[in-house]
DNA sequence: CTGAAAGCGCTTACAG
DNA sequence: CTGAAAGCGCTTACAG
């Protein structure tokens, strides 16, 4: 059996409460006593039992991370968000319970009503996300990564996809492009309520109009060969387009291969702007200028808010929806035209 | 505050112990009492407090999943193992604490000595894995995914990479190939002790010799452009090779683009055999025949063993190293030659 | 078939 | 500066 606080107390010749206070620093302990306790802890290799602590403190120092791997989604994209969440949590002294249970309702009540977690991060939130309703019943604070219609009562953070689209379009307009193709996320993302899909497209359309550019919006796909055919068909249909904006993870990952297939050289034949994070770009060796989706900032913000609320459940500011400014990384895949 | 077992007992007009037994089914309860308790539970929306349960039972129903995202690794490959582990754990009634802390020693003692988890799954285990030593001190059972020099005392599971190599070579030999290039994992994987790297290469070399084939073993890379240059250089150097075996995640993901660059058509100009899972193949739309790495079997096996040991710490069989038979999926990227 | 009590291993008001 | 005791919310031997 592992050593308990009583064992430490006995070896150090004090009471358990003194050991506890020495550990927490919540009251003054004489130097000499502190040292005896330290020695006893080291000797017995004592670590406080997490369950007992949680029970006494009503706090587990564990955050729940809820995510789903959708069959038709590009799984690697999800990963970019997981690591920043994990790292930020750890920096604040929290561990992460990763919940992928398809039965989300059951998972929510299992982990929150039982007080396994002190807070919840919800990944890949959709506009009509059905997980929000069950989460309203929980006493733990919740932070959403993604944009929902009814996020009332929750902190939420997402990239400013409108601004992202404007960045992409402005960049191409500034280089003189007059006709541009936009590849969107696949249809099922729109259908499922992935608001980033239409927020980007709508803003792109509006911005193109303002610049007097022609913008051809085509639906992308999530898998080969459909994904390649969608791009190919678009390029065939709009042969005079000089710019390509890709807002689709699977498509951008496959784009180098696709463009080579067609003998299209970037940026000489076509200027390309993607939507992806630095990490994603590195993993897939993407040579494209991109609007950076900054997953690390989203993850950090969500966890930080959660931690503030856990520390001070009442004192915290009202829940807030935060839009993160996208980045822009020029990798030389666009050129001036006209 | 959440309802406690005392609240339920009061509403149902019984004692907490009766509620507990009704919940666990560990002793007979009259039908009528059971119903009153059920009603009270529903009315109060009661879920047992996990910390209190853990304290009383010395079991948390949480498994620790330890993984590291190496800077120079192809992160998406890790993901294939995470989901099966998570799913299998859930099917056995366990949740997953995902630990990515770079300070592995601290993370191990924090989660195991404190009894946060009932068992540990270690991902991406290396031959000299430094995490094994601290894990020997824990009282929780441990399951390794990967192959280590000194796995004594641990259950361990890995793909039979030797058999995988033989499958690939036999397949090409059967089609009449006499000269084949093998692209290995990057050098740092060998250096870090990723035994799958040399177990595959060594077995491939041996098997090629037995078939009287020429096998050119070249070191792959993990990032563009180095990754492409490595393949290109190899193909330039061995122009008469008719087969290519790729045991390198980043390289196989980029291969479609690479081969198109060179105008190489598969399988007409070159027969290609990869090493990747069905899921990986789908995510990256890989059109190559592959030896299947079966991450779902590895994850399942590791978790199942762990769960058995947790259920019966003494009764279980001695720890075991299990090699999983690779699969083979013909996607038509090889052809007969000669 | 059910109850009253002790215990799991902590924390923290209450005393001195 | 330190101790003795109660309590967090469960489970389970002990009794009847």
PDB file of N, CA, C and O in Angstrom, chain A residues 2 45 47-50 55 62 69 74-75 79 82-83 86 90 95-98 100-101 109-110 113-114 116 139 223-224 257 260-261 282-285, chain B residues 2 45 47-50 55 62 69 74-75 79 82-83 86 90 95-98 100-101 109-110 113-114 116 139 223-224 257 260-261 282-285:
ATOM      1  N   UNK A   2       0.298   2.244  -0.574  1.00  0.00           N
ATOM      2  CA  UNK A   2       0.988   3.535  -0.599  1.00  0.00           C
ATOM      3  C   UNK A   2       0.927   4.192   0.772  1.00  0.00           C
ATOM      4  O   UNK A   2       0.017   3.922   1.559  1.00  0.00           O
ATOM      5  N   UNK A  45       8.069   8.321   0.305  1.00  0.00           N
ATOM      6  CA  UNK A  45       7.645   8.555  -1.069  1.00  0.00           C
ATOM      7  C   UNK A  45       6.129   8.825  -1.100  1.00  0.00           C
ATOM      8  O   UNK A  45       5.384   8.186  -1.838  1.00  0.00           O
ATOM      9  N   UNK A  47       2.665  10.670  -1.782  1.00  0.00           N
ATOM     10  CA  UNK A  47       1.887  11.582  -2.627  1.00  0.00           C
ATOM     11  C   UNK A  47       0.450  11.540  -2.133  1.00  0.00           C
ATOM     12  O   UNK A  47      -0.098  10.460  -1.937  1.00  0.00           O
ATOM     13  N   UNK A  48      -0.158  12.689  -1.939  1.00  0.00           N
ATOM     14  CA  UNK A  48      -1.533  12.690  -1.434  1.00  0.00           C
ATOM     15  C   UNK A  48      -2.469  11.943  -2.384  1.00  0.00           C
ATOM     16  O   UNK A  48      -2.342  12.044  -3.597  1.00  0.00           O
ATOM     17  N   UNK A  49      -3.376  11.210  -1.832  1.00  0.00           N
ATOM     18  CA  UNK A  49      -4.367  10.492  -2.627  1.00  0.00           C
ATOM     19  C   UNK A  49      -5.331  11.473  -3.289  1.00  0.00           C
ATOM     20  O   UNK A  49      -5.954  12.305  -2.624  1.00  0.00           O
ATOM     21  N   UNK A  50      -5.427  11.347  -4.607  1.00  0.00           N
ATOM     22  CA  UNK A  50      -6.205  12.323  -5.367  1.00  0.00           C
ATOM     23  C   UNK A  50      -7.691  12.240  -5.036  1.00  0.00           C
ATOM     24  O   UNK A  50      -8.371  13.263  -4.945  1.00  0.00           O
ATOM     25  N   UNK A  55     -12.358  14.713  -2.656  1.00  0.00           N
ATOM     26  CA  UNK A  55     -13.533  14.628  -1.788  1.00  0.00           C
ATOM     27  C   UNK A  55     -13.530  15.751  -0.754  1.00  0.00           C
ATOM     28  O   UNK A  55     -14.547  16.401  -0.505  1.00  0.00           O
ATOM     29  N   UNK A  62      -8.909  18.206 -12.566  1.00  0.00           N
ATOM     30  CA  UNK A  62      -9.001  17.538 -13.867  1.00  0.00           C
ATOM     31  C   UNK A  62     -10.027  18.290 -14.705  1.00  0.00           C
ATOM     32  O   UNK A  62     -11.081  18.692 -14.203  1.00  0.00           O
ATOM     33  N   UNK A  69     -14.558  12.078 -33.057  1.00  0.00           N
ATOM     34  CA  UNK A  69     -13.911  11.907 -34.341  1.00  0.00           C
ATOM     35  C   UNK A  69     -14.977  11.534 -35.356  1.00  0.00           C
ATOM     36  O   UNK A  69     -15.439  10.398 -35.400  1.00  0.00           O
ATOM     37  N   UNK A  74     -11.463  15.172 -41.329  1.00  0.00           N
ATOM     38  CA  UNK A  74     -10.030  14.980 -41.444  1.00  0.00           C
ATOM     39  C   UNK A  74      -9.448  14.982 -40.033  1.00  0.00           C
ATOM     40  O   UNK A  74      -9.175  16.032 -39.459  1.00  0.00           O
ATOM     41  N   UNK A  75      -9.282  13.784 -39.474  1.00  0.00           N
ATOM     42  CA  UNK A  75      -8.931  13.645 -38.071  1.00  0.00           C
ATOM     43  C   UNK A  75      -7.681  14.426 -37.646  1.00  0.00           C
ATOM     44  O   UNK A  75      -7.663  15.015 -36.566  1.00  0.00           O
ATOM     45  N   UNK A  79      -6.292  17.281 -33.946  1.00  0.00           N
ATOM     46  CA  UNK A  79      -5.129  17.134 -33.081  1.00  0.00           C
ATOM     47  C   UNK A  79      -4.486  18.464 -32.720  1.00  0.00           C
ATOM     48  O   UNK A  79      -3.958  18.640 -31.616  1.00  0.00           O
ATOM     49  N   UNK A  82      -5.929  19.705 -29.550  1.00  0.00           N
ATOM     50  CA  UNK A  82      -5.798  18.890 -28.349  1.00  0.00           C
ATOM     51  C   UNK A  82      -4.519  19.227 -27.580  1.00  0.00           C
ATOM     52  O   UNK A  82      -4.538  19.397 -26.362  1.00  0.00           O
ATOM     53  N   UNK A  83      -3.431  19.342 -28.312  1.00  0.00           N
ATOM     54  CA  UNK A  83      -2.164  19.557 -27.619  1.00  0.00           C
ATOM     55  C   UNK A  83      -2.119  20.888 -26.867  1.00  0.00           C
ATOM     56  O   UNK A  83      -1.731  20.907 -25.691  1.00  0.00           O
ATOM     57  N   UNK A  86      -4.138  20.558 -23.732  1.00  0.00           N
ATOM     58  CA  UNK A  86      -3.440  19.737 -22.753  1.00  0.00           C
ATOM     59  C   UNK A  86      -2.315  20.510 -22.082  1.00  0.00           C
ATOM     60  O   UNK A  86      -2.155  20.494 -20.858  1.00  0.00           O
ATOM     61  N   UNK A  90      -2.103  21.712 -18.127  1.00  0.00           N
ATOM     62  CA  UNK A  90      -0.999  21.300 -17.250  1.00  0.00           C
ATOM     63  C   UNK A  90      -0.300  22.499 -16.617  1.00  0.00           C
ATOM     64  O   UNK A  90       0.066  22.468 -15.449  1.00  0.00           O
ATOM     65  N   UNK A  95      -4.978  18.179 -15.029  1.00  0.00           N
ATOM     66  CA  UNK A  95      -4.859  17.082 -15.988  1.00  0.00           C
ATOM     67  C   UNK A  95      -6.110  17.029 -16.841  1.00  0.00           C
ATOM     68  O   UNK A  95      -7.090  17.734 -16.577  1.00  0.00           O
ATOM     69  N   UNK A  96      -6.055  16.166 -17.865  1.00  0.00           N
ATOM     70  CA  UNK A  96      -7.102  16.179 -18.873  1.00  0.00           C
ATOM     71  C   UNK A  96      -7.771  14.824 -18.998  1.00  0.00           C
ATOM     72  O   UNK A  96      -7.110  13.828 -19.266  1.00  0.00           O
ATOM     73  N   UNK A  97      -9.069  14.791 -18.816  1.00  0.00           N
ATOM     74  CA  UNK A  97      -9.835  13.588 -19.086  1.00  0.00           C
ATOM     75  C   UNK A  97     -10.355  13.708 -20.508  1.00  0.00           C
ATOM     76  O   UNK A  97     -11.159  14.592 -20.806  1.00  0.00           O
ATOM     77  N   UNK A  98      -9.881  12.833 -21.380  1.00  0.00           N
ATOM     78  CA  UNK A  98     -10.285  12.925 -22.773  1.00  0.00           C
ATOM     79  C   UNK A  98     -11.502  12.048 -23.022  1.00  0.00           C
ATOM     80  O   UNK A  98     -11.436  10.837 -22.836  1.00  0.00           O
ATOM     81  N   UNK A 100     -14.241  10.644 -25.609  1.00  0.00           N
ATOM     82  CA  UNK A 100     -14.608  10.498 -27.017  1.00  0.00           C
ATOM     83  C   UNK A 100     -15.870   9.666 -27.172  1.00  0.00           C
ATOM     84  O   UNK A 100     -16.244   9.328 -28.296  1.00  0.00           O
ATOM     85  N   UNK A 101     -16.491   9.346 -26.071  1.00  0.00           N
ATOM     86  CA  UNK A 101     -17.702   8.523 -26.083  1.00  0.00           C
ATOM     87  C   UNK A 101     -18.740   9.072 -27.075  1.00  0.00           C
ATOM     88  O   UNK A 101     -19.110  10.232 -27.012  1.00  0.00           O
ATOM     89  N   UNK A 109     -22.994  13.411 -18.303  1.00  0.00           N
ATOM     90  CA  UNK A 109     -23.483  13.228 -16.932  1.00  0.00           C
ATOM     91  C   UNK A 109     -22.527  12.360 -16.117  1.00  0.00           C
ATOM     92  O   UNK A 109     -22.304  12.599 -14.950  1.00  0.00           O
ATOM     93  N   UNK A 110     -21.923  11.389 -16.757  1.00  0.00           N
ATOM     94  CA  UNK A 110     -20.980  10.562 -16.008  1.00  0.00           C
ATOM     95  C   UNK A 110     -19.830  11.390 -15.451  1.00  0.00           C
ATOM     96  O   UNK A 110     -19.448  11.232 -14.295  1.00  0.00           O
ATOM     97  N   UNK A 113     -21.703  15.124 -13.393  1.00  0.00           N
ATOM     98  CA  UNK A 113     -22.519  14.937 -12.186  1.00  0.00           C
ATOM     99  C   UNK A 113     -21.733  14.200 -11.119  1.00  0.00           C
ATOM    100  O   UNK A 113     -21.958  14.387  -9.931  1.00  0.00           O
ATOM    101  N   UNK A 114     -20.823  13.362 -11.541  1.00  0.00           N
ATOM    102  CA  UNK A 114     -20.040  12.612 -10.561  1.00  0.00           C
ATOM    103  C   UNK A 114     -18.856  13.434 -10.067  1.00  0.00           C
ATOM    104  O   UNK A 114     -18.063  12.954  -9.270  1.00  0.00           O
ATOM    105  N   UNK A 116     -16.152  14.268 -11.604  1.00  0.00           N
ATOM    106  CA  UNK A 116     -14.827  13.796 -12.008  1.00  0.00           C
ATOM    107  C   UNK A 116     -13.972  14.950 -12.501  1.00  0.00           C
ATOM    108  O   UNK A 116     -12.749  14.882 -12.471  1.00  0.00           O
ATOM    109  N   UNK A 139     -22.833  21.844 -13.003  1.00  0.00           N
ATOM    110  CA  UNK A 139     -22.405  22.944 -12.150  1.00  0.00           C
ATOM    111  C   UNK A 139     -20.993  23.394 -12.505  1.00  0.00           C
ATOM    112  O   UNK A 139     -20.537  24.435 -12.043  1.00  0.00           O
ATOM    113  N   UNK A 223     -12.564  13.487 -48.939  1.00  0.00           N
ATOM    114  CA  UNK A 223     -11.797  12.282 -49.265  1.00  0.00           C
ATOM    115  C   UNK A 223     -11.471  12.245 -50.745  1.00  0.00           C
ATOM    116  O   UNK A 223     -12.208  12.768 -51.570  1.00  0.00           O
ATOM    117  N   UNK A 224     -10.384  11.556 -51.025  1.00  0.00           N
ATOM    118  CA  UNK A 224     -10.101  11.224 -52.410  1.00  0.00           C
ATOM    119  C   UNK A 224     -11.009  10.089 -52.845  1.00  0.00           C
ATOM    120  O   UNK A 224     -11.395   9.294 -51.989  1.00  0.00           O
ATOM    121  N   UNK A 257      -0.139  17.409 -54.511  1.00  0.00           N
ATOM    122  CA  UNK A 257      -0.270  16.316 -55.451  1.00  0.00           C
ATOM    123  C   UNK A 257      -1.251  16.647 -56.567  1.00  0.00           C
ATOM    124  O   UNK A 257      -1.008  16.396 -57.745  1.00  0.00           O
ATOM    125  N   UNK A 260       0.130  19.114 -59.119  1.00  0.00           N
ATOM    126  CA  UNK A 260       1.138  18.476 -59.960  1.00  0.00           C
ATOM    127  C   UNK A 260       0.490  17.615 -61.018  1.00  0.00           C
ATOM    128  O   UNK A 260       0.918  17.611 -62.163  1.00  0.00           O
ATOM    129  N   UNK A 261      -0.538  16.902 -60.617  1.00  0.00           N
ATOM    130  CA  UNK A 261      -1.282  16.094 -61.580  1.00  0.00           C
ATOM    131  C   UNK A 261      -1.642  16.896 -62.824  1.00  0.00           C
ATOM    132  O   UNK A 261      -1.586  16.400 -63.933  1.00  0.00           O
ATOM    133  N   UNK A 282       3.424  22.473 -41.251  1.00  0.00           N
ATOM    134  CA  UNK A 282       4.675  21.737 -41.086  1.00  0.00           C
ATOM    135  C   UNK A 282       4.450  20.239 -41.243  1.00  0.00           C
ATOM    136  O   UNK A 282       5.182  19.559 -41.960  1.00  0.00           O
ATOM    137  N   UNK A 283       3.410  19.732 -40.580  1.00  0.00           N
ATOM    138  CA  UNK A 283       3.164  18.294 -40.634  1.00  0.00           C
ATOM    139  C   UNK A 283       2.976  17.825 -42.070  1.00  0.00           C
ATOM    140  O   UNK A 283       3.441  16.754 -42.445  1.00  0.00           O
ATOM    141  N   UNK A 284       2.286  18.639 -42.866  1.00  0.00           N
ATOM    142  CA  UNK A 284       1.989  18.227 -44.232  1.00  0.00           C
ATOM    143  C   UNK A 284       2.872  18.917 -45.256  1.00  0.00           C
ATOM    144  O   UNK A 284       2.600  18.844 -46.445  1.00  0.00           O
ATOM    145  N   UNK A 285       3.886  19.587 -44.764  1.00  0.00           N
ATOM    146  CA  UNK A 285       4.854  20.212 -45.672  1.00  0.00           C
ATOM    147  C   UNK A 285       4.156  21.048 -46.725  1.00  0.00           C
ATOM    148  O   UNK A 285       4.434  20.922 -47.918  1.00  0.00           O
TER     149      UNK A 285
ATOM    150  N   UNK B   2     -24.939  19.148  -5.533  1.00  0.00           N
ATOM    151  CA  UNK B   2     -25.477  17.904  -6.104  1.00  0.00           C
ATOM    152  C   UNK B   2     -26.056  17.038  -4.985  1.00  0.00           C
ATOM    153  O   UNK B   2     -25.659  17.134  -3.827  1.00  0.00           O
ATOM    154  N   UNK B  45     -31.927  13.360  -9.475  1.00  0.00           N
ATOM    155  CA  UNK B  45     -30.892  13.342 -10.499  1.00  0.00           C
ATOM    156  C   UNK B  45     -29.535  13.014  -9.864  1.00  0.00           C
ATOM    157  O   UNK B  45     -28.552  13.741 -10.035  1.00  0.00           O
ATOM    158  N   UNK B  47     -26.081  11.159  -9.095  1.00  0.00           N
ATOM    159  CA  UNK B  47     -24.954  10.372  -9.604  1.00  0.00           C
ATOM    160  C   UNK B  47     -23.930  10.268  -8.485  1.00  0.00           C
ATOM    161  O   UNK B  47     -23.588  11.277  -7.883  1.00  0.00           O
ATOM    162  N   UNK B  48     -23.445   9.071  -8.217  1.00  0.00           N
ATOM    163  CA  UNK B  48     -22.466   8.927  -7.139  1.00  0.00           C
ATOM    164  C   UNK B  48     -21.229   9.780  -7.387  1.00  0.00           C
ATOM    165  O   UNK B  48     -20.766   9.881  -8.516  1.00  0.00           O
ATOM    166  N   UNK B  49     -20.733  10.374  -6.363  1.00  0.00           N
ATOM    167  CA  UNK B  49     -19.523  11.173  -6.453  1.00  0.00           C
ATOM    168  C   UNK B  49     -18.308  10.276  -6.725  1.00  0.00           C
ATOM    169  O   UNK B  49     -18.040   9.326  -5.979  1.00  0.00           O
ATOM    170  N   UNK B  50     -17.604  10.621  -7.800  1.00  0.00           N
ATOM    171  CA  UNK B  50     -16.517   9.754  -8.241  1.00  0.00           C
ATOM    172  C   UNK B  50     -15.363   9.711  -7.240  1.00  0.00           C
ATOM    173  O   UNK B  50     -14.773   8.658  -7.008  1.00  0.00           O
ATOM    174  N   UNK B  55     -12.316   6.683  -3.345  1.00  0.00           N
ATOM    175  CA  UNK B  55     -11.711   6.575  -2.022  1.00  0.00           C
ATOM    176  C   UNK B  55     -12.166   5.295  -1.314  1.00  0.00           C
ATOM    177  O   UNK B  55     -11.365   4.570  -0.722  1.00  0.00           O
ATOM    178  N   UNK B  62     -10.445   5.001 -14.123  1.00  0.00           N
ATOM    179  CA  UNK B  62      -9.766   5.865 -15.083  1.00  0.00           C
ATOM    180  C   UNK B  62      -8.439   5.210 -15.442  1.00  0.00           C
ATOM    181  O   UNK B  62      -7.739   4.696 -14.565  1.00  0.00           O
ATOM    182  N   UNK B  69       4.129  14.119 -28.042  1.00  0.00           N
ATOM    183  CA  UNK B  69       4.178  14.521 -29.440  1.00  0.00           C
ATOM    184  C   UNK B  69       5.582  15.015 -29.728  1.00  0.00           C
ATOM    185  O   UNK B  69       5.956  16.120 -29.364  1.00  0.00           O
ATOM    186  N   UNK B  74       5.562  12.510 -37.145  1.00  0.00           N
ATOM    187  CA  UNK B  74       4.360  12.777 -37.916  1.00  0.00           C
ATOM    188  C   UNK B  74       3.172  12.564 -36.974  1.00  0.00           C
ATOM    189  O   UNK B  74       2.704  11.442 -36.778  1.00  0.00           O
ATOM    190  N   UNK B  75       2.710  13.642 -36.389  1.00  0.00           N
ATOM    191  CA  UNK B  75       1.711  13.583 -35.326  1.00  0.00           C
ATOM    192  C   UNK B  75       0.446  12.790 -35.686  1.00  0.00           C
ATOM    193  O   UNK B  75      -0.070  12.040 -34.860  1.00  0.00           O
ATOM    194  N   UNK B  79      -2.442   9.436 -33.630  1.00  0.00           N
ATOM    195  CA  UNK B  79      -3.884   9.496 -33.429  1.00  0.00           C
ATOM    196  C   UNK B  79      -4.565   8.153 -33.648  1.00  0.00           C
ATOM    197  O   UNK B  79      -5.560   7.828 -32.986  1.00  0.00           O
ATOM    198  N   UNK B  82      -4.799   6.362 -30.417  1.00  0.00           N
ATOM    199  CA  UNK B  82      -5.530   6.986 -29.318  1.00  0.00           C
ATOM    200  C   UNK B  82      -7.002   6.591 -29.332  1.00  0.00           C
ATOM    201  O   UNK B  82      -7.569   6.230 -28.297  1.00  0.00           O
ATOM    202  N   UNK B  83      -7.600   6.632 -30.505  1.00  0.00           N
ATOM    203  CA  UNK B  83      -9.032   6.366 -30.559  1.00  0.00           C
ATOM    204  C   UNK B  83      -9.382   4.936 -30.147  1.00  0.00           C
ATOM    205  O   UNK B  83     -10.278   4.737 -29.315  1.00  0.00           O
ATOM    206  N   UNK B  86      -9.134   4.662 -26.425  1.00  0.00           N
ATOM    207  CA  UNK B  86     -10.248   5.351 -25.778  1.00  0.00           C
ATOM    208  C   UNK B  86     -11.531   4.532 -25.871  1.00  0.00           C
ATOM    209  O   UNK B  86     -12.252   4.361 -24.882  1.00  0.00           O
ATOM    210  N   UNK B  90     -13.577   2.714 -22.751  1.00  0.00           N
ATOM    211  CA  UNK B  90     -14.978   3.029 -22.465  1.00  0.00           C
ATOM    212  C   UNK B  90     -15.848   1.775 -22.452  1.00  0.00           C
ATOM    213  O   UNK B  90     -16.723   1.628 -21.616  1.00  0.00           O
ATOM    214  N   UNK B  95     -12.694   5.600 -18.124  1.00  0.00           N
ATOM    215  CA  UNK B  95     -12.392   6.835 -18.827  1.00  0.00           C
ATOM    216  C   UNK B  95     -10.890   6.966 -18.959  1.00  0.00           C
ATOM    217  O   UNK B  95     -10.131   6.186 -18.370  1.00  0.00           O
ATOM    218  N   UNK B  96     -10.480   7.978 -19.727  1.00  0.00           N
ATOM    219  CA  UNK B  96      -9.073   8.087 -20.091  1.00  0.00           C
ATOM    220  C   UNK B  96      -8.485   9.418 -19.659  1.00  0.00           C
ATOM    221  O   UNK B  96      -8.972  10.476 -20.047  1.00  0.00           O
ATOM    222  N   UNK B  97      -7.443   9.362 -18.867  1.00  0.00           N
ATOM    223  CA  UNK B  97      -6.689  10.562 -18.543  1.00  0.00           C
ATOM    224  C   UNK B  97      -5.541  10.650 -19.540  1.00  0.00           C
ATOM    225  O   UNK B  97      -4.659   9.783 -19.550  1.00  0.00           O
ATOM    226  N   UNK B  98      -5.574  11.674 -20.378  1.00  0.00           N
ATOM    227  CA  UNK B  98      -4.548  11.789 -21.400  1.00  0.00           C
ATOM    228  C   UNK B  98      -3.408  12.653 -20.879  1.00  0.00           C
ATOM    229  O   UNK B  98      -3.608  13.819 -20.562  1.00  0.00           O
ATOM    230  N   UNK B 100       0.181  14.334 -21.560  1.00  0.00           N
ATOM    231  CA  UNK B 100       1.178  14.700 -22.572  1.00  0.00           C
ATOM    232  C   UNK B 100       2.326  15.491 -21.962  1.00  0.00           C
ATOM    233  O   UNK B 100       3.178  15.997 -22.689  1.00  0.00           O
ATOM    234  N   UNK B 101       2.323  15.600 -20.660  1.00  0.00           N
ATOM    235  CA  UNK B 101       3.351  16.362 -19.963  1.00  0.00           C
ATOM    236  C   UNK B 101       4.748  15.943 -20.404  1.00  0.00           C
ATOM    237  O   UNK B 101       5.102  14.775 -20.354  1.00  0.00           O
ATOM    238  N   UNK B 109       4.441  10.079 -11.495  1.00  0.00           N
ATOM    239  CA  UNK B 109       4.203  10.017 -10.060  1.00  0.00           C
ATOM    240  C   UNK B 109       2.928  10.776  -9.683  1.00  0.00           C
ATOM    241  O   UNK B 109       2.180  10.365  -8.822  1.00  0.00           O
ATOM    242  N   UNK B 110       2.672  11.852 -10.372  1.00  0.00           N
ATOM    243  CA  UNK B 110       1.462  12.604 -10.055  1.00  0.00           C
ATOM    244  C   UNK B 110       0.214  11.742 -10.254  1.00  0.00           C
ATOM    245  O   UNK B 110      -0.685  11.734  -9.418  1.00  0.00           O
ATOM    246  N   UNK B 113       1.029   7.636  -8.185  1.00  0.00           N
ATOM    247  CA  UNK B 113       1.156   7.602  -6.721  1.00  0.00           C
ATOM    248  C   UNK B 113      -0.082   8.181  -6.067  1.00  0.00           C
ATOM    249  O   UNK B 113      -0.438   7.802  -4.950  1.00  0.00           O
ATOM    250  N   UNK B 114      -0.712   9.109  -6.744  1.00  0.00           N
ATOM    251  CA  UNK B 114      -1.894   9.726  -6.160  1.00  0.00           C
ATOM    252  C   UNK B 114      -3.132   8.884  -6.426  1.00  0.00           C
ATOM    253  O   UNK B 114      -4.224   9.264  -6.037  1.00  0.00           O
ATOM    254  N   UNK B 116      -4.731   8.421  -9.172  1.00  0.00           N
ATOM    255  CA  UNK B 116      -5.715   9.012 -10.085  1.00  0.00           C
ATOM    256  C   UNK B 116      -6.188   7.988 -11.101  1.00  0.00           C
ATOM    257  O   UNK B 116      -7.277   8.097 -11.641  1.00  0.00           O
ATOM    258  N   UNK B 139       2.102   0.907  -8.381  1.00  0.00           N
ATOM    259  CA  UNK B 139       1.366  -0.300  -8.031  1.00  0.00           C
ATOM    260  C   UNK B 139       0.316  -0.626  -9.092  1.00  0.00           C
ATOM    261  O   UNK B 139      -0.268  -1.704  -9.075  1.00  0.00           O
ATOM    262  N   UNK B 223      10.163  15.335 -42.894  1.00  0.00           N
ATOM    263  CA  UNK B 223       9.597  16.602 -43.351  1.00  0.00           C
ATOM    264  C   UNK B 223      10.016  16.898 -44.781  1.00  0.00           C
ATOM    265  O   UNK B 223      11.078  16.467 -45.212  1.00  0.00           O
ATOM    266  N   UNK B 224       9.177  17.644 -45.454  1.00  0.00           N
ATOM    267  CA  UNK B 224       9.592  18.193 -46.725  1.00  0.00           C
ATOM    268  C   UNK B 224      10.541  19.357 -46.471  1.00  0.00           C
ATOM    269  O   UNK B 224      10.417  19.998 -45.430  1.00  0.00           O
ATOM    270  N   UNK B 257       2.165  12.837 -54.334  1.00  0.00           N
ATOM    271  CA  UNK B 257       2.682  14.065 -54.904  1.00  0.00           C
ATOM    272  C   UNK B 257       4.103  13.877 -55.431  1.00  0.00           C
ATOM    273  O   UNK B 257       4.450  14.308 -56.538  1.00  0.00           O
ATOM    274  N   UNK B 260       4.257  11.899 -58.703  1.00  0.00           N
ATOM    275  CA  UNK B 260       3.761  12.697 -59.814  1.00  0.00           C
ATOM    276  C   UNK B 260       4.796  13.696 -60.277  1.00  0.00           C
ATOM    277  O   UNK B 260       4.968  13.911 -61.470  1.00  0.00           O
ATOM    278  N   UNK B 261       5.474  14.293 -59.319  1.00  0.00           N
ATOM    279  CA  UNK B 261       6.558  15.220 -59.666  1.00  0.00           C
ATOM    280  C   UNK B 261       7.501  14.601 -60.673  1.00  0.00           C
ATOM    281  O   UNK B 261       7.973  15.266 -61.583  1.00  0.00           O
ATOM    282  N   UNK B 282      -7.166   5.900 -45.449  1.00  0.00           N
ATOM    283  CA  UNK B 282      -8.368   6.648 -45.799  1.00  0.00           C
ATOM    284  C   UNK B 282      -8.161   8.139 -45.583  1.00  0.00           C
ATOM    285  O   UNK B 282      -8.484   8.958 -46.450  1.00  0.00           O
ATOM    286  N   UNK B 283      -7.613   8.484 -44.433  1.00  0.00           N
ATOM    287  CA  UNK B 283      -7.435   9.906 -44.118  1.00  0.00           C
ATOM    288  C   UNK B 283      -6.586  10.595 -45.184  1.00  0.00           C
ATOM    289  O   UNK B 283      -6.849  11.728 -45.563  1.00  0.00           O
ATOM    290  N   UNK B 284      -5.557   9.879 -45.670  1.00  0.00           N
ATOM    291  CA  UNK B 284      -4.657  10.495 -46.630  1.00  0.00           C
ATOM    292  C   UNK B 284      -4.898  10.014 -48.054  1.00  0.00           C
ATOM    293  O   UNK B 284      -4.091  10.263 -48.929  1.00  0.00           O
ATOM    294  N   UNK B 285      -5.989   9.309 -48.233  1.00  0.00           N
ATOM    295  CA  UNK B 285      -6.365   8.879 -49.581  1.00  0.00           C
ATOM    296  C   UNK B 285      -5.203   8.201 -50.281  1.00  0.00           C
ATOM    297  O   UNK B 285      -4.862   8.533 -51.414  1.00  0.00           O
TER     298      UNK B 285
END
